[in-house]
Amino acid sequence: MPRLAYLGPEGTFTEEALRLLDPTAERLPCATVSAALNAARSGDADGAVVPLENSIEGAITTTLDEFAWGEPLLINAELLLPVQFSLLARPGTEIPHIKRVYTHPAAITQCRAFISRELPDAVVVAAPSTAAAAQEVSLPGSPYDAAIAARIAGEHYGLAELAADIGDRSDTVTRFVKVSRPGPLPEATGSDRTTLVVFLADDHPGALLEMLTEFSVRGVNLTRIESRPTGDGIGRYFFHFDFEGHVADARVGEAIAGLHRICGEVRFLGSYPRADGVAPQIKRGTSDPEFAEAGDWLARVRSGQV
Ligand SMILES: O=C(O)C(=O)Cc1ccccc1
């Protein structure tokens, strides 16, 4: 039974994602995304489940930066989880009396309309996770009057649900990934995704276009691209790419080998089955048999068989 670290405590959305990704895993709650990933790196856990992006705010930047700078880990699964937020408070609390709200930053950005409409005078403070906020609010001497978290967190920590489904949109989805220390990759399924981090060798006109060309000419469809600051002053960035396909696919292998040739550093973050099961559209001339046939043809040319 694998031991999986996650952003805890009990009752986070990440825990829900972990339960769906691996119902039999032993769960190891951690205080932060970094702590969960470090547990996987050190061997305290066999892997970790962390949030990567959501459909409203985009990237969870702590996760992206950990993947880029921390000891290498490989993504081996992803999950898309619809999330719904509740306003939770100690029983007896009424909404007009709420002055201090505690929740995870991703929940703040996804509940902006409710907060400004129903809690216009409240101060909203960032918590390590939604469940950590609910746990804190449940303490009798807590400086916070309410938490925004999953309904199940309210039930777990004995809070009353003052309002349900308070997200700006009811169809918000968060993407979670399961990672482990480098090892054998999941097999290609025909509906896979690959994730990379790319650092430029040097800054020059067209550097981004050159990277994109490696994907474009091999018919590899990107599904996410982010730039993140390297930390070396304003204007210095590195890039995250998600794209369709598995590194075992010829077009994907050729594209990332091309990036390796032209970029400063390419960090491979994994090839894994897509949660939505969507199969890539394969452009003419970019299937595995077409790459193999072209390789055979080149070998014949090189040996003088024209
Ligand atoms: O704090 C949590 O419960 C998490 O798992 C992070 C998070 C927060 C808000 C939306 C999705 C994930």
PDB file of C-alpha atoms and ligand atoms in Angstrom:
ATOM      1  CA  MET A   1       0.000   0.000   0.000  1.00  0.00           C
ATOM      2  CA  PRO A   2       1.734   3.240  -1.102  1.00  0.00           C
ATOM      3  CA  ARG A   3       2.172   6.049   1.382  1.00  0.00           C
ATOM      4  CA  LEU A   4       1.241   9.367  -0.251  1.00  0.00           C
ATOM      5  CA  ALA A   5       2.004  12.800   1.178  1.00  0.00           C
ATOM      6  CA  TYR A   6      -0.468  15.623   0.477  1.00  0.00           C
ATOM      7  CA  LEU A   7      -1.398  19.178   1.393  1.00  0.00           C
ATOM      8  CA  GLY A   8      -3.312  18.614   4.632  1.00  0.00           C
ATOM      9  CA  PRO A   9      -4.690  18.575   7.211  1.00  0.00           C
ATOM     10  CA  GLU A  10      -7.645  16.228   6.775  1.00  0.00           C
ATOM     11  CA  GLY A  11     -10.436  17.768   4.657  1.00  0.00           C
ATOM     12  CA  THR A  12      -8.466  19.577   1.928  1.00  0.00           C
ATOM     13  CA  PHE A  13      -9.405  19.379  -1.727  1.00  0.00           C
ATOM     14  CA  THR A  14      -6.016  17.745  -2.235  1.00  0.00           C
ATOM     15  CA  GLU A  15      -7.077  14.930   0.089  1.00  0.00           C
ATOM     16  CA  GLU A  16     -10.207  14.424  -2.007  1.00  0.00           C
ATOM     17  CA  ALA A  17      -7.998  14.276  -5.122  1.00  0.00           C
ATOM     18  CA  LEU A  18      -5.654  11.769  -3.461  1.00  0.00           C
ATOM     19  CA  ARG A  19      -8.562   9.501  -2.451  1.00  0.00           C
ATOM     20  CA  LEU A  20      -9.780   9.475  -6.055  1.00  0.00           C
ATOM     21  CA  LEU A  21      -6.299   8.912  -7.510  1.00  0.00           C
ATOM     22  CA  ASP A  22      -5.444   6.061  -5.144  1.00  0.00           C
ATOM     23  CA  PRO A  23      -8.240   4.908  -2.809  1.00  0.00           C
ATOM     24  CA  THR A  24      -5.994   2.357  -1.082  1.00  0.00           C
ATOM     25  CA  ALA A  25      -3.037   4.663  -0.323  1.00  0.00           C
ATOM     26  CA  GLU A  26      -1.974   5.475   3.199  1.00  0.00           C
ATOM     27  CA  ARG A  27      -2.366   9.269   3.560  1.00  0.00           C
ATOM     28  CA  LEU A  28       0.357  11.442   5.066  1.00  0.00           C
ATOM     29  CA  PRO A  29      -0.934  15.026   5.614  1.00  0.00           C
ATOM     30  CA  CYS A  30       1.695  17.798   5.325  1.00  0.00           C
ATOM     31  CA  ALA A  31       1.465  21.500   6.180  1.00  0.00           C
ATOM     32  CA  THR A  32       2.541  22.811   2.762  1.00  0.00           C
ATOM     33  CA  VAL A  33       2.956  21.715  -0.863  1.00  0.00           C
ATOM     34  CA  SER A  34       6.744  21.938  -0.390  1.00  0.00           C
ATOM     35  CA  ALA A  35       6.616  19.698   2.695  1.00  0.00           C
ATOM     36  CA  ALA A  36       4.541  17.110   0.807  1.00  0.00           C
ATOM     37  CA  LEU A  37       7.004  17.095  -2.114  1.00  0.00           C
ATOM     38  CA  ASN A  38       9.960  16.887   0.266  1.00  0.00           C
ATOM     39  CA  ALA A  39       8.392  13.844   1.949  1.00  0.00           C
ATOM     40  CA  ALA A  40       8.290  12.180  -1.477  1.00  0.00           C
ATOM     41  CA  ARG A  41      11.879  13.225  -2.224  1.00  0.00           C
ATOM     42  CA  SER A  42      13.295  11.988   1.076  1.00  0.00           C
ATOM     43  CA  GLY A  43      11.523   8.632   1.016  1.00  0.00           C
ATOM     44  CA  ASP A  44       9.304   9.460   4.014  1.00  0.00           C
ATOM     45  CA  ALA A  45       6.507   8.910   1.471  1.00  0.00           C
ATOM     46  CA  ASP A  46       6.333   6.908  -1.762  1.00  0.00           C
ATOM     47  CA  GLY A  47       4.884   9.895  -3.585  1.00  0.00           C
ATOM     48  CA  ALA A  48       2.835  13.054  -3.179  1.00  0.00           C
ATOM     49  CA  VAL A  49      -0.377  14.615  -4.504  1.00  0.00           C
ATOM     50  CA  VAL A  50      -0.349  18.390  -5.054  1.00  0.00           C
ATOM     51  CA  PRO A  51      -2.521  20.978  -6.856  1.00  0.00           C
ATOM     52  CA  LEU A  52      -0.994  22.277 -10.124  1.00  0.00           C
ATOM     53  CA  GLU A  53      -3.521  24.691 -11.660  1.00  0.00           C
ATOM     54  CA  ASN A  54      -7.155  25.744 -11.557  1.00  0.00           C
ATOM     55  CA  SER A  55      -9.522  26.816 -14.272  1.00  0.00           C
ATOM     56  CA  ILE A  56      -9.998  30.357 -12.889  1.00  0.00           C
ATOM     57  CA  GLU A  57      -6.648  31.576 -11.591  1.00  0.00           C
ATOM     58  CA  GLY A  58      -4.295  29.333 -13.546  1.00  0.00           C
ATOM     59  CA  ALA A  59      -1.081  27.999 -12.084  1.00  0.00           C
ATOM     60  CA  ILE A  60      -0.349  27.159  -8.459  1.00  0.00           C
ATOM     61  CA  THR A  61       3.060  28.781  -8.655  1.00  0.00           C
ATOM     62  CA  THR A  62       4.555  27.091  -5.571  1.00  0.00           C
ATOM     63  CA  THR A  63       4.028  23.743  -7.276  1.00  0.00           C
ATOM     64  CA  LEU A  64       5.505  24.924 -10.593  1.00  0.00           C
ATOM     65  CA  ASP A  65       8.571  26.378  -8.914  1.00  0.00           C
ATOM     66  CA  GLU A  66       9.122  23.274  -6.776  1.00  0.00           C
ATOM     67  CA  PHE A  67       9.053  21.146  -9.940  1.00  0.00           C
ATOM     68  CA  ALA A  68      11.547  23.454 -11.650  1.00  0.00           C
ATOM     69  CA  TRP A  69      14.052  24.008  -8.833  1.00  0.00           C
ATOM     70  CA  GLY A  70      13.642  21.209  -6.292  1.00  0.00           C
ATOM     71  CA  GLU A  71      15.180  17.722  -6.430  1.00  0.00           C
ATOM     72  CA  PRO A  72      13.620  16.067  -9.513  1.00  0.00           C
ATOM     73  CA  LEU A  73      10.262  14.296  -9.229  1.00  0.00           C
ATOM     74  CA  LEU A  74       8.170  12.703 -11.972  1.00  0.00           C
ATOM     75  CA  ILE A  75       4.435  13.180 -12.495  1.00  0.00           C
ATOM     76  CA  ASN A  76       2.769   9.783 -12.962  1.00  0.00           C
ATOM     77  CA  ALA A  77      -0.949  10.672 -12.830  1.00  0.00           C
ATOM     78  CA  GLU A  78      -3.296  13.668 -13.002  1.00  0.00           C
ATOM     79  CA  LEU A  79      -6.848  14.316 -11.835  1.00  0.00           C
ATOM     80  CA  LEU A  80      -9.377  17.061 -12.634  1.00  0.00           C
ATOM     81  CA  LEU A  81     -11.509  17.809  -9.577  1.00  0.00           C
ATOM     82  CA  PRO A  82     -14.549  20.097  -9.585  1.00  0.00           C
ATOM     83  CA  VAL A  83     -14.331  22.129  -6.364  1.00  0.00           C
ATOM     84  CA  GLN A  84     -17.132  23.794  -4.405  1.00  0.00           C
ATOM     85  CA  PHE A  85     -16.555  26.203  -1.554  1.00  0.00           C
ATOM     86  CA  SER A  86     -18.613  26.754   1.613  1.00  0.00           C
ATOM     87  CA  LEU A  87     -18.534  29.546   4.173  1.00  0.00           C
ATOM     88  CA  LEU A  88     -17.982  27.813   7.518  1.00  0.00           C
ATOM     89  CA  ALA A  89     -18.081  29.207  11.056  1.00  0.00           C
ATOM     90  CA  ARG A  90     -18.506  28.185  14.680  1.00  0.00           C
ATOM     91  CA  PRO A  91     -22.176  27.324  15.287  1.00  0.00           C
ATOM     92  CA  GLY A  92     -24.156  30.443  16.221  1.00  0.00           C
ATOM     93  CA  THR A  93     -22.085  32.831  14.078  1.00  0.00           C
ATOM     94  CA  GLU A  94     -24.091  35.063  11.713  1.00  0.00           C
ATOM     95  CA  ILE A  95     -22.742  36.429   8.425  1.00  0.00           C
ATOM     96  CA  PRO A  96     -23.056  40.149   9.384  1.00  0.00           C
ATOM     97  CA  HIS A  97     -20.773  39.517  12.396  1.00  0.00           C
ATOM     98  CA  ILE A  98     -17.946  38.005  10.350  1.00  0.00           C
ATOM     99  CA  LYS A  99     -14.950  40.367  10.409  1.00  0.00           C
ATOM    100  CA  ARG A 100     -12.030  38.013   9.719  1.00  0.00           C
ATOM    101  CA  VAL A 101     -12.081  35.197   7.151  1.00  0.00           C
ATOM    102  CA  TYR A 102      -9.355  32.586   6.800  1.00  0.00           C
ATOM    103  CA  THR A 103      -8.735  30.429   3.696  1.00  0.00           C
ATOM    104  CA  HIS A 104      -6.225  29.253   1.075  1.00  0.00           C
ATOM    105  CA  PRO A 105      -5.250  31.932  -1.531  1.00  0.00           C
ATOM    106  CA  ALA A 106      -6.730  29.829  -4.361  1.00  0.00           C
ATOM    107  CA  ALA A 107     -10.105  29.953  -2.584  1.00  0.00           C
ATOM    108  CA  ILE A 108      -9.847  33.730  -2.096  1.00  0.00           C
ATOM    109  CA  THR A 109      -9.409  34.269  -5.833  1.00  0.00           C
ATOM    110  CA  GLN A 110     -12.249  31.894  -6.689  1.00  0.00           C
ATOM    111  CA  CYS A 111     -14.797  33.427  -4.265  1.00  0.00           C
ATOM    112  CA  ARG A 112     -14.165  37.133  -4.944  1.00  0.00           C
ATOM    113  CA  ALA A 113     -17.745  38.037  -5.901  1.00  0.00           C
ATOM    114  CA  PHE A 114     -19.260  36.393  -2.795  1.00  0.00           C
ATOM    115  CA  ILE A 115     -16.698  38.015  -0.505  1.00  0.00           C
ATOM    116  CA  SER A 116     -17.247  41.511  -1.893  1.00  0.00           C
ATOM    117  CA  ARG A 117     -21.047  41.116  -1.927  1.00  0.00           C
ATOM    118  CA  GLU A 118     -21.651  39.354   1.408  1.00  0.00           C
ATOM    119  CA  LEU A 119     -18.535  40.208   3.432  1.00  0.00           C
ATOM    120  CA  PRO A 120     -17.540  43.674   2.134  1.00  0.00           C
ATOM    121  CA  ASP A 121     -15.939  44.768   5.415  1.00  0.00           C
ATOM    122  CA  ALA A 122     -14.225  41.495   6.290  1.00  0.00           C
ATOM    123  CA  VAL A 123     -10.460  41.070   6.225  1.00  0.00           C
ATOM    124  CA  VAL A 124      -9.497  37.899   4.328  1.00  0.00           C
ATOM    125  CA  VAL A 125      -6.283  36.218   5.474  1.00  0.00           C
ATOM    126  CA  ALA A 126      -4.311  33.574   3.547  1.00  0.00           C
ATOM    127  CA  ALA A 127      -4.119  30.135   5.188  1.00  0.00           C
ATOM    128  CA  PRO A 128      -1.817  27.198   4.359  1.00  0.00           C
ATOM    129  CA  SER A 129      -4.862  25.238   3.126  1.00  0.00           C
ATOM    130  CA  THR A 130      -8.654  25.411   3.262  1.00  0.00           C
ATOM    131  CA  ALA A 131      -8.813  22.629   5.869  1.00  0.00           C
ATOM    132  CA  ALA A 132      -6.088  24.279   7.975  1.00  0.00           C
ATOM    133  CA  ALA A 133      -8.337  27.363   7.977  1.00  0.00           C
ATOM    134  CA  ALA A 134     -11.396  25.328   9.034  1.00  0.00           C
ATOM    135  CA  GLN A 135      -9.392  23.636  11.795  1.00  0.00           C
ATOM    136  CA  GLU A 136      -8.133  26.999  13.083  1.00  0.00           C
ATOM    137  CA  VAL A 137     -11.643  28.559  13.043  1.00  0.00           C
ATOM    138  CA  SER A 138     -12.972  25.609  15.079  1.00  0.00           C
ATOM    139  CA  LEU A 139     -10.711  26.562  18.018  1.00  0.00           C
ATOM    140  CA  PRO A 140     -12.690  28.572  20.611  1.00  0.00           C
ATOM    141  CA  GLY A 141     -10.076  31.359  20.931  1.00  0.00           C
ATOM    142  CA  SER A 142      -9.467  31.692  17.154  1.00  0.00           C
ATOM    143  CA  PRO A 143      -8.912  35.245  15.861  1.00  0.00           C
ATOM    144  CA  TYR A 144     -10.887  34.247  12.731  1.00  0.00           C
ATOM    145  CA  ASP A 145     -14.693  34.245  12.482  1.00  0.00           C
ATOM    146  CA  ALA A 146     -15.071  32.074   9.392  1.00  0.00           C
ATOM    147  CA  ALA A 147     -13.246  29.811   6.942  1.00  0.00           C
ATOM    148  CA  ILE A 148     -13.844  29.095   3.269  1.00  0.00           C
ATOM    149  CA  ALA A 149     -13.336  25.379   2.655  1.00  0.00           C
ATOM    150  CA  ALA A 150     -14.997  22.200   1.434  1.00  0.00           C
ATOM    151  CA  ARG A 151     -18.270  21.274   3.152  1.00  0.00           C
ATOM    152  CA  ILE A 152     -16.617  18.073   4.348  1.00  0.00           C
ATOM    153  CA  ALA A 153     -13.964  20.122   6.193  1.00  0.00           C
ATOM    154  CA  GLY A 154     -16.768  21.893   8.079  1.00  0.00           C
ATOM    155  CA  GLU A 155     -18.272  18.557   9.062  1.00  0.00           C
ATOM    156  CA  HIS A 156     -14.868  17.258  10.132  1.00  0.00           C
ATOM    157  CA  TYR A 157     -14.019  20.258  12.332  1.00  0.00           C
ATOM    158  CA  GLY A 158     -17.536  20.819  13.733  1.00  0.00           C
ATOM    159  CA  LEU A 159     -18.328  24.065  11.897  1.00  0.00           C
ATOM    160  CA  ALA A 160     -21.707  25.274  10.653  1.00  0.00           C
ATOM    161  CA  GLU A 161     -22.192  25.874   6.912  1.00  0.00           C
ATOM    162  CA  LEU A 162     -23.427  29.490   6.588  1.00  0.00           C
ATOM    163  CA  ALA A 163     -23.414  29.490   2.773  1.00  0.00           C
ATOM    164  CA  ALA A 164     -22.826  26.775   0.165  1.00  0.00           C
ATOM    165  CA  ASP A 165     -21.356  26.866  -3.352  1.00  0.00           C
ATOM    166  CA  ILE A 166     -19.972  30.393  -2.942  1.00  0.00           C
ATOM    167  CA  GLY A 167     -17.445  30.182  -5.803  1.00  0.00           C
ATOM    168  CA  ASP A 168     -17.733  32.804  -8.558  1.00  0.00           C
ATOM    169  CA  ARG A 169     -18.409  29.948 -10.954  1.00  0.00           C
ATOM    170  CA  SER A 170     -19.970  26.607 -10.085  1.00  0.00           C
ATOM    171  CA  ASP A 171     -17.924  24.767 -12.728  1.00  0.00           C
ATOM    172  CA  THR A 172     -14.445  25.499 -11.346  1.00  0.00           C
ATOM    173  CA  VAL A 173     -11.999  22.647 -11.790  1.00  0.00           C
ATOM    174  CA  THR A 174      -8.600  22.110 -10.148  1.00  0.00           C
ATOM    175  CA  ARG A 175      -5.955  19.894 -11.701  1.00  0.00           C
ATOM    176  CA  PHE A 176      -3.940  17.772  -9.276  1.00  0.00           C
ATOM    177  CA  VAL A 177      -0.919  15.611 -10.026  1.00  0.00           C
ATOM    178  CA  LYS A 178       0.623  12.603  -8.318  1.00  0.00           C
ATOM    179  CA  VAL A 179       4.415  12.553  -8.307  1.00  0.00           C
ATOM    180  CA  SER A 180       7.122  10.147  -7.202  1.00  0.00           C
ATOM    181  CA  ARG A 181      10.895   9.901  -7.249  1.00  0.00           C
ATOM    182  CA  PRO A 182      12.339   9.276 -10.730  1.00  0.00           C
ATOM    183  CA  GLY A 183      11.757   5.688 -11.911  1.00  0.00           C
ATOM    184  CA  PRO A 184       9.976   3.768 -14.677  1.00  0.00           C
ATOM    185  CA  LEU A 185       7.408   5.859 -16.564  1.00  0.00           C
ATOM    186  CA  PRO A 186       3.726   4.940 -16.923  1.00  0.00           C
ATOM    187  CA  GLU A 187       3.168   3.146 -20.249  1.00  0.00           C
ATOM    188  CA  ALA A 188       1.795   5.124 -23.177  1.00  0.00           C
ATOM    189  CA  THR A 189      -2.015   4.788 -23.367  1.00  0.00           C
ATOM    190  CA  GLY A 190      -2.767   6.749 -26.554  1.00  0.00           C
ATOM    191  CA  SER A 191      -4.211   9.572 -24.420  1.00  0.00           C
ATOM    192  CA  ASP A 192      -1.211  10.949 -22.573  1.00  0.00           C
ATOM    193  CA  ARG A 193       0.272  14.235 -21.493  1.00  0.00           C
ATOM    194  CA  THR A 194       3.919  15.223 -21.069  1.00  0.00           C
ATOM    195  CA  THR A 195       5.257  18.032 -18.865  1.00  0.00           C
ATOM    196  CA  LEU A 196       8.588  19.845 -19.259  1.00  0.00           C
ATOM    197  CA  VAL A 197      10.479  22.776 -17.792  1.00  0.00           C
ATOM    198  CA  VAL A 198      12.802  24.596 -20.195  1.00  0.00           C
ATOM    199  CA  PHE A 199      15.548  27.111 -19.396  1.00  0.00           C
ATOM    200  CA  LEU A 200      16.946  29.233 -22.240  1.00  0.00           C
ATOM    201  CA  ALA A 201      20.638  29.021 -23.118  1.00  0.00           C
ATOM    202  CA  ASP A 202      20.653  32.781 -23.747  1.00  0.00           C
ATOM    203  CA  ASP A 203      18.151  35.552 -24.392  1.00  0.00           C
ATOM    204  CA  HIS A 204      17.843  36.419 -28.088  1.00  0.00           C
ATOM    205  CA  PRO A 205      15.134  37.501 -30.543  1.00  0.00           C
ATOM    206  CA  GLY A 206      12.984  34.526 -31.496  1.00  0.00           C
ATOM    207  CA  ALA A 207      14.062  32.271 -28.590  1.00  0.00           C
ATOM    208  CA  LEU A 208      10.446  31.459 -27.685  1.00  0.00           C
ATOM    209  CA  LEU A 209       9.474  30.969 -31.325  1.00  0.00           C
ATOM    210  CA  GLU A 210      12.375  28.530 -31.777  1.00  0.00           C
ATOM    211  CA  MET A 211      11.111  26.452 -28.850  1.00  0.00           C
ATOM    212  CA  LEU A 212       7.545  26.479 -30.162  1.00  0.00           C
ATOM    213  CA  THR A 213       8.799  25.465 -33.606  1.00  0.00           C
ATOM    214  CA  GLU A 214      10.200  22.216 -32.162  1.00  0.00           C
ATOM    215  CA  PHE A 215       6.633  21.295 -31.173  1.00  0.00           C
ATOM    216  CA  SER A 216       4.934  22.750 -34.228  1.00  0.00           C
ATOM    217  CA  VAL A 217       6.946  20.972 -36.928  1.00  0.00           C
ATOM    218  CA  ARG A 218       6.325  17.604 -35.269  1.00  0.00           C
ATOM    219  CA  GLY A 219       2.588  18.176 -34.807  1.00  0.00           C
ATOM    220  CA  VAL A 220       2.736  18.236 -30.994  1.00  0.00           C
ATOM    221  CA  ASN A 221      -0.232  20.125 -29.526  1.00  0.00           C
ATOM    222  CA  LEU A 222       0.512  22.231 -26.425  1.00  0.00           C
ATOM    223  CA  THR A 223      -2.042  22.176 -23.583  1.00  0.00           C
ATOM    224  CA  ARG A 224      -0.398  24.693 -21.214  1.00  0.00           C
ATOM    225  CA  ILE A 225       2.483  27.149 -21.368  1.00  0.00           C
ATOM    226  CA  GLU A 226       3.648  29.340 -18.494  1.00  0.00           C
ATOM    227  CA  SER A 227       6.596  31.628 -18.067  1.00  0.00           C
ATOM    228  CA  ARG A 228       8.071  31.935 -14.570  1.00  0.00           C
ATOM    229  CA  PRO A 229      10.771  34.341 -13.408  1.00  0.00           C
ATOM    230  CA  THR A 230      14.204  32.782 -12.963  1.00  0.00           C
ATOM    231  CA  GLY A 231      14.884  35.159 -10.062  1.00  0.00           C
ATOM    232  CA  ASP A 232      17.847  36.756 -11.914  1.00  0.00           C
ATOM    233  CA  GLY A 233      16.276  40.203 -12.256  1.00  0.00           C
ATOM    234  CA  ILE A 234      13.365  41.547 -14.287  1.00  0.00           C
ATOM    235  CA  GLY A 235      12.978  40.088 -17.770  1.00  0.00           C
ATOM    236  CA  ARG A 236      14.529  36.664 -17.093  1.00  0.00           C
ATOM    237  CA  TYR A 237      12.110  33.769 -17.483  1.00  0.00           C
ATOM    238  CA  PHE A 238      11.964  30.026 -17.829  1.00  0.00           C
ATOM    239  CA  PHE A 239       9.054  28.060 -19.287  1.00  0.00           C
ATOM    240  CA  HIS A 240       6.687  25.262 -18.361  1.00  0.00           C
ATOM    241  CA  PHE A 241       5.109  23.235 -21.156  1.00  0.00           C
ATOM    242  CA  ASP A 242       2.329  20.634 -21.060  1.00  0.00           C
ATOM    243  CA  PHE A 243       1.559  18.922 -24.331  1.00  0.00           C
ATOM    244  CA  GLU A 244      -0.284  15.986 -25.832  1.00  0.00           C
ATOM    245  CA  GLY A 245       1.487  12.662 -26.176  1.00  0.00           C
ATOM    246  CA  HIS A 246       3.971  10.394 -24.399  1.00  0.00           C
ATOM    247  CA  VAL A 247       7.771  10.604 -24.558  1.00  0.00           C
ATOM    248  CA  ALA A 248       7.631   7.112 -26.117  1.00  0.00           C
ATOM    249  CA  ASP A 249       5.857   8.672 -29.146  1.00  0.00           C
ATOM    250  CA  ALA A 250       8.351   9.479 -31.916  1.00  0.00           C
ATOM    251  CA  ARG A 251       7.048  13.022 -32.477  1.00  0.00           C
ATOM    252  CA  VAL A 252       7.253  13.836 -28.744  1.00  0.00           C
ATOM    253  CA  GLY A 253      10.721  12.295 -28.349  1.00  0.00           C
ATOM    254  CA  GLU A 254      12.008  14.194 -31.391  1.00  0.00           C
ATOM    255  CA  ALA A 255      10.498  17.476 -30.161  1.00  0.00           C
ATOM    256  CA  ILE A 256      12.057  17.283 -26.711  1.00  0.00           C
ATOM    257  CA  ALA A 257      15.404  16.113 -28.111  1.00  0.00           C
ATOM    258  CA  GLY A 258      15.219  19.192 -30.369  1.00  0.00           C
ATOM    259  CA  LEU A 259      14.634  21.400 -27.323  1.00  0.00           C
ATOM    260  CA  HIS A 260      17.554  19.729 -25.578  1.00  0.00           C
ATOM    261  CA  ARG A 261      19.786  20.674 -28.529  1.00  0.00           C
ATOM    262  CA  ILE A 262      18.768  24.345 -28.657  1.00  0.00           C
ATOM    263  CA  CYS A 263      17.988  25.251 -25.035  1.00  0.00           C
ATOM    264  CA  GLY A 264      20.087  25.636 -21.914  1.00  0.00           C
ATOM    265  CA  GLU A 265      18.360  22.947 -19.868  1.00  0.00           C
ATOM    266  CA  VAL A 266      15.315  20.761 -20.354  1.00  0.00           C
ATOM    267  CA  ARG A 267      13.874  19.115 -17.252  1.00  0.00           C
ATOM    268  CA  PHE A 268      11.519  16.230 -18.059  1.00  0.00           C
ATOM    269  CA  LEU A 269       8.658  16.121 -15.530  1.00  0.00           C
ATOM    270  CA  GLY A 270       6.838  13.032 -16.787  1.00  0.00           C
ATOM    271  CA  SER A 271       4.513  11.412 -19.332  1.00  0.00           C
ATOM    272  CA  TYR A 272       1.250  10.162 -17.847  1.00  0.00           C
ATOM    273  CA  PRO A 273      -2.350   9.348 -18.838  1.00  0.00           C
ATOM    274  CA  ARG A 274      -4.614  12.347 -19.440  1.00  0.00           C
ATOM    275  CA  ALA A 275      -7.449  12.658 -16.938  1.00  0.00           C
ATOM    276  CA  ASP A 276      -9.950  13.633 -19.649  1.00  0.00           C
ATOM    277  CA  GLY A 277      -9.064  10.698 -21.908  1.00  0.00           C
ATOM    278  CA  VAL A 278      -8.767  12.940 -24.985  1.00  0.00           C
ATOM    279  CA  ALA A 279      -6.677  11.353 -27.764  1.00  0.00           C
ATOM    280  CA  PRO A 280      -4.370  13.627 -29.780  1.00  0.00           C
ATOM    281  CA  GLN A 281      -5.146  14.527 -33.370  1.00  0.00           C
ATOM    282  CA  ILE A 282      -2.148  13.245 -35.280  1.00  0.00           C
ATOM    283  CA  LYS A 283      -1.109  15.495 -38.136  1.00  0.00           C
ATOM    284  CA  ARG A 284      -0.151  13.856 -41.402  1.00  0.00           C
ATOM    285  CA  GLY A 285       3.514  12.839 -41.358  1.00  0.00           C
ATOM    286  CA  THR A 286       3.910  12.758 -37.547  1.00  0.00           C
ATOM    287  CA  SER A 287       2.726   9.254 -36.559  1.00  0.00           C
ATOM    288  CA  ASP A 288       5.194   6.666 -35.217  1.00  0.00           C
ATOM    289  CA  PRO A 289       5.088   4.561 -38.443  1.00  0.00           C
ATOM    290  CA  GLU A 290       5.750   7.678 -40.540  1.00  0.00           C
ATOM    291  CA  PHE A 291       8.763   8.605 -38.374  1.00  0.00           C
ATOM    292  CA  ALA A 292      10.041   4.988 -38.595  1.00  0.00           C
ATOM    293  CA  GLU A 293       9.601   4.886 -42.373  1.00  0.00           C
ATOM    294  CA  ALA A 294      11.430   8.220 -42.747  1.00  0.00           C
ATOM    295  CA  GLY A 295      14.289   6.879 -40.599  1.00  0.00           C
ATOM    296  CA  ASP A 296      14.534   3.737 -42.779  1.00  0.00           C
ATOM    297  CA  TRP A 297      14.507   5.885 -45.914  1.00  0.00           C
ATOM    298  CA  LEU A 298      17.333   8.072 -44.537  1.00  0.00           C
ATOM    299  CA  ALA A 299      19.391   4.983 -43.697  1.00  0.00           C
ATOM    300  CA  ARG A 300      18.964   3.767 -47.307  1.00  0.00           C
ATOM    301  CA  VAL A 301      19.997   7.178 -48.658  1.00  0.00           C
ATOM    302  CA  ARG A 302      23.073   7.231 -46.424  1.00  0.00           C
ATOM    303  CA  SER A 303      24.104   3.805 -47.630  1.00  0.00           C
ATOM    304  CA  GLY A 304      23.839   4.908 -51.231  1.00  0.00           C
ATOM    305  CA  GLN A 305      20.609   3.014 -52.059  1.00  0.00           C
ATOM    306  CA  VAL A 306      18.861   5.783 -53.954  1.00  0.00           C
TER     307      VAL A 306
HETATM  308  O1  LIG B   1      -6.451  24.092   0.488  1.00  0.00           O
HETATM  309  C1  LIG B   1      -6.900  23.078  -0.084  1.00  0.00           C
HETATM  310  O2  LIG B   1      -7.901  22.452   0.269  1.00  0.00           O
HETATM  311  C2  LIG B   1      -6.193  22.575  -1.260  1.00  0.00           C
HETATM  312  O3  LIG B   1      -6.203  21.416  -1.509  1.00  0.00           O
HETATM  313  C3  LIG B   1      -5.627  23.613  -2.195  1.00  0.00           C
HETATM  314  C4  LIG B   1      -6.751  24.157  -2.988  1.00  0.00           C
HETATM  315  C5  LIG B   1      -7.401  25.299  -2.556  1.00  0.00           C
HETATM  316  C6  LIG B   1      -8.468  25.797  -3.292  1.00  0.00           C
HETATM  317  C7  LIG B   1      -8.890  25.147  -4.428  1.00  0.00           C
HETATM  318  C8  LIG B   1      -8.259  23.984  -4.835  1.00  0.00           C
HETATM  319  C9  LIG B   1      -7.177  23.489  -4.127  1.00  0.00           C
END
